[in-house]
């Protein structure tokens, strides 16, 4: 089938360039009432699919927190640079096939949700939700994607395209990671009380902590304590 072989060619290119995660979500997934974020079709009206690309964040940068915040922040930005280059190559390949593509900013990058809408701190679309629909993981109590192989230690971007790519079919895993209810280490570790055990999130508190208390360095404690 054209869609499958085309998806596999894109996957191979991404993996050959260093991607640790690759997945595709149908844009119709964003019609699910469980999704409360912005619609990717608000960015590209005739989008059909979202390609998610990710790299694993080296463990050493996380284990060194909180002392190694500058190194952690620098390592995250290196991850962002890596996936930008991979995404750019894929976007060009997609356009050579006659379709169009645009690259969604990595959450936490200089064009991510902290900077996109200062009122709501909501991104133009959720890469995490696309990754969930693509079968790459589900949500932890820390509101991050929990992947099977790397837990929450991933950096992701996405490509929005009108190419006829197909995401996985059939039932998905539960939206929330089932092991979180017996853990909640991230809730206890967050110095800004940015989220609660019952699912509330206060994005502004996380942003204020990092941009005011830490002067722009990233915190990452909700990732460090995660046993996944
Ligand atoms: S990065 Fe730090 S401040 Fe932000 S939610 Fe995680 S633990 Fe809390
Ligand atoms: S620290 Fe525990 S509760 Fe938080 S995301 Fe990880 S597994 Fe879930």
XYZ file of C-alpha atoms and ligand atoms in Angstrom:
244
model
C 0.000 0.000 0.000
C 1.375 3.434 -0.967
C 0.702 4.981 2.475
C 2.589 2.215 4.285
C 5.628 2.221 2.035
C 5.748 6.013 2.053
C 5.507 6.094 5.852
C 8.278 3.495 6.071
C 10.548 5.530 3.817
C 10.065 8.580 6.042
C 10.620 6.457 9.154
C 13.865 5.055 7.770
C 15.157 8.532 6.910
C 14.330 9.792 10.413
C 15.929 6.802 12.150
C 19.024 6.951 9.927
C 19.415 10.598 10.958
C 19.232 9.759 14.668
C 15.547 9.773 15.640
C 14.661 7.451 18.527
C 10.902 7.882 18.098
C 8.810 8.065 14.937
C 5.045 7.797 14.613
C 2.069 9.037 12.617
C -1.317 10.219 13.891
C -4.376 10.826 11.705
C -5.594 14.362 12.097
C -9.132 13.034 12.779
C -7.849 11.893 16.185
C -7.999 15.509 17.272
C -11.809 15.382 16.950
C -11.961 13.104 20.004
C -13.761 14.916 22.863
C -10.984 13.681 25.195
C -8.658 16.128 23.417
C -8.887 19.613 24.882
C -6.027 21.388 23.059
C -5.950 23.418 19.857
C -6.818 21.796 16.526
C -3.883 21.326 14.113
C -6.284 22.227 11.280
C -6.223 25.724 12.783
C -2.629 25.802 11.502
C -3.041 23.827 8.244
C -6.670 23.669 7.189
C -6.345 20.588 4.970
C -3.872 18.676 7.155
C -4.350 14.911 7.068
C -1.615 13.629 9.337
C 0.841 14.557 12.058
C 4.270 12.931 11.998
C 5.946 12.824 15.410
C 9.724 12.621 15.684
C 11.642 12.371 18.943
C 15.051 11.825 20.447
C 15.890 10.399 23.864
C 17.414 12.924 26.278
C 20.727 11.558 27.615
C 20.288 10.248 31.161
C 23.461 11.937 32.409
C 21.937 15.354 31.880
C 18.931 14.413 34.004
C 20.789 12.579 36.760
C 22.970 15.681 37.305
C 19.954 17.826 38.241
C 19.502 20.183 39.978
C 23.183 21.188 40.045
C 23.667 20.522 36.345
C 20.793 22.726 35.166
C 22.867 24.604 32.610
C 24.087 21.301 31.165
C 20.554 19.872 31.186
C 19.196 22.966 29.424
C 21.980 22.849 26.869
C 21.385 19.132 26.299
C 17.654 19.753 25.736
C 18.461 22.462 23.205
C 20.844 20.081 21.435
C 17.945 17.603 21.235
C 15.746 20.326 19.782
C 18.406 21.173 17.194
C 18.707 17.508 16.226
C 14.995 16.959 15.688
C 14.664 20.228 13.815
C 17.226 19.049 11.286
C 15.545 15.655 10.941
C 12.109 17.266 10.580
C 13.394 19.688 7.979
C 14.768 16.825 5.874
C 11.418 14.995 6.103
C 9.461 18.137 5.275
C 11.536 18.603 2.113
C 11.076 14.939 1.140
C 7.313 15.275 1.609
C 7.216 18.373 -0.578
C 9.247 16.635 -3.298
C 6.380 14.097 -3.425
C 3.960 16.940 -4.187
C 2.466 17.398 -0.710
C 3.090 20.164 1.798
C 4.578 20.140 5.269
C 5.274 22.481 8.174
C 7.231 21.825 11.360
C 5.523 22.287 14.742
C 7.730 23.889 17.438
C 9.058 21.622 20.155
C 7.281 22.310 23.441
C 9.725 24.217 25.633
C 11.740 25.564 22.702
C 11.935 29.289 21.959
C 8.845 28.982 19.724
C 6.974 26.528 21.968
C 3.887 27.085 24.053
C 5.532 29.223 26.735
C 6.132 31.843 24.101
C 3.289 31.169 21.655
C 0.327 32.352 23.736
C 1.207 34.160 26.948
C -2.409 34.107 28.158
C -3.157 30.398 27.957
C 0.317 28.868 27.473
C -1.411 26.552 24.983
C 0.449 25.437 21.876
C -1.099 25.636 18.404
C -1.530 21.858 18.722
C -0.384 19.218 21.195
C 2.588 17.164 20.052
C 2.110 14.968 23.121
C -1.427 14.094 22.077
C -0.259 13.335 18.535
C 2.437 11.075 20.001
C -0.179 9.305 22.109
C -2.402 8.748 19.055
C 0.642 7.516 17.129
C 1.122 4.812 19.778
C 4.360 6.228 21.205
C 3.235 6.402 24.846
C 0.632 7.879 27.164
C 0.351 10.680 29.694
C 1.984 10.656 33.108
C 0.839 12.539 36.193
C 3.595 15.028 35.278
C 1.623 15.816 32.070
C 4.499 14.527 29.959
C 4.476 11.721 27.448
C 5.648 8.480 29.070
C 7.255 6.326 26.401
C 7.897 2.602 26.771
C 11.624 2.822 26.158
C 12.663 6.219 27.500
C 9.914 7.124 29.985
C 9.464 10.933 29.945
C 13.088 11.530 28.845
C 12.250 12.543 25.280
C 12.295 15.665 23.164
C 9.770 15.768 20.332
C 8.689 17.755 17.335
C 5.978 17.162 14.739
C 5.333 17.686 11.054
C 1.892 18.683 9.918
C 1.144 17.534 6.381
C -1.578 16.952 3.810
C 0.194 13.753 2.683
C -2.046 10.656 2.915
C -0.214 8.973 5.802
C -2.090 6.615 8.101
C -1.751 6.328 11.858
C -2.310 3.129 13.816
C -5.815 1.649 13.814
C -7.629 -0.202 16.583
C -7.869 0.451 20.306
C -5.319 2.671 22.001
C -3.742 2.239 25.404
C -5.411 4.261 28.224
C -4.730 7.995 27.975
C -3.234 8.106 31.479
C -0.408 5.829 32.554
C -1.879 3.319 34.969
C 1.223 3.134 37.198
C 1.063 6.804 38.144
C -1.695 6.400 40.712
C 0.635 4.370 42.955
C 3.606 6.713 42.519
C 3.027 10.492 42.370
C 6.739 11.201 42.962
C 6.598 13.980 40.379
C 3.791 15.764 42.233
C 5.882 15.751 45.415
C 9.061 16.820 43.610
C 7.701 19.858 41.757
C 9.050 23.003 43.480
C 6.340 25.127 41.862
C 3.312 22.917 42.660
C 2.562 23.106 38.943
C 0.301 20.044 38.892
C -1.720 17.989 41.339
C -2.359 14.305 41.897
C -5.905 14.723 40.577
C -4.769 16.025 37.194
C -4.918 19.813 37.569
C -2.167 21.709 35.779
C -0.888 25.251 36.354
C 1.456 25.877 33.420
C 2.132 29.432 34.508
C 3.707 28.239 37.776
C 6.195 26.048 35.927
C 7.008 28.854 33.487
C 7.417 31.424 36.273
C 9.663 29.101 38.244
C 11.948 28.480 35.296
C 12.019 31.990 33.875
C 12.097 33.917 37.127
C 13.635 31.709 39.837
C 15.993 29.862 37.470
C 16.633 32.695 35.028
C 15.582 30.648 32.007
C 17.317 27.378 32.820
C 15.094 24.313 32.696
C 14.067 22.488 35.872
C 13.351 18.873 34.917
C 12.744 17.520 38.428
C 9.411 15.975 37.386
C 11.424 13.978 34.835
C 14.330 13.120 37.125
C 12.166 11.474 39.802
C 10.089 9.445 37.341
C 10.828 5.712 37.670
C 9.639 5.031 34.096
S 9.797 21.317 35.208
Fe 10.049 21.701 37.433
S 8.628 23.397 37.892
Fe 8.040 22.564 35.875
S 6.458 21.041 36.324
Fe 8.423 19.913 36.273
S 9.145 19.891 38.413
Fe 7.540 21.471 38.259
S 6.915 10.169 38.632
Fe 5.431 8.513 38.969
S 3.442 9.553 38.932
Fe 4.914 10.940 37.979
S 4.786 10.467 35.784
Fe 6.431 9.219 36.621
S 5.413 7.251 37.116
Fe 3.800 8.768 36.861
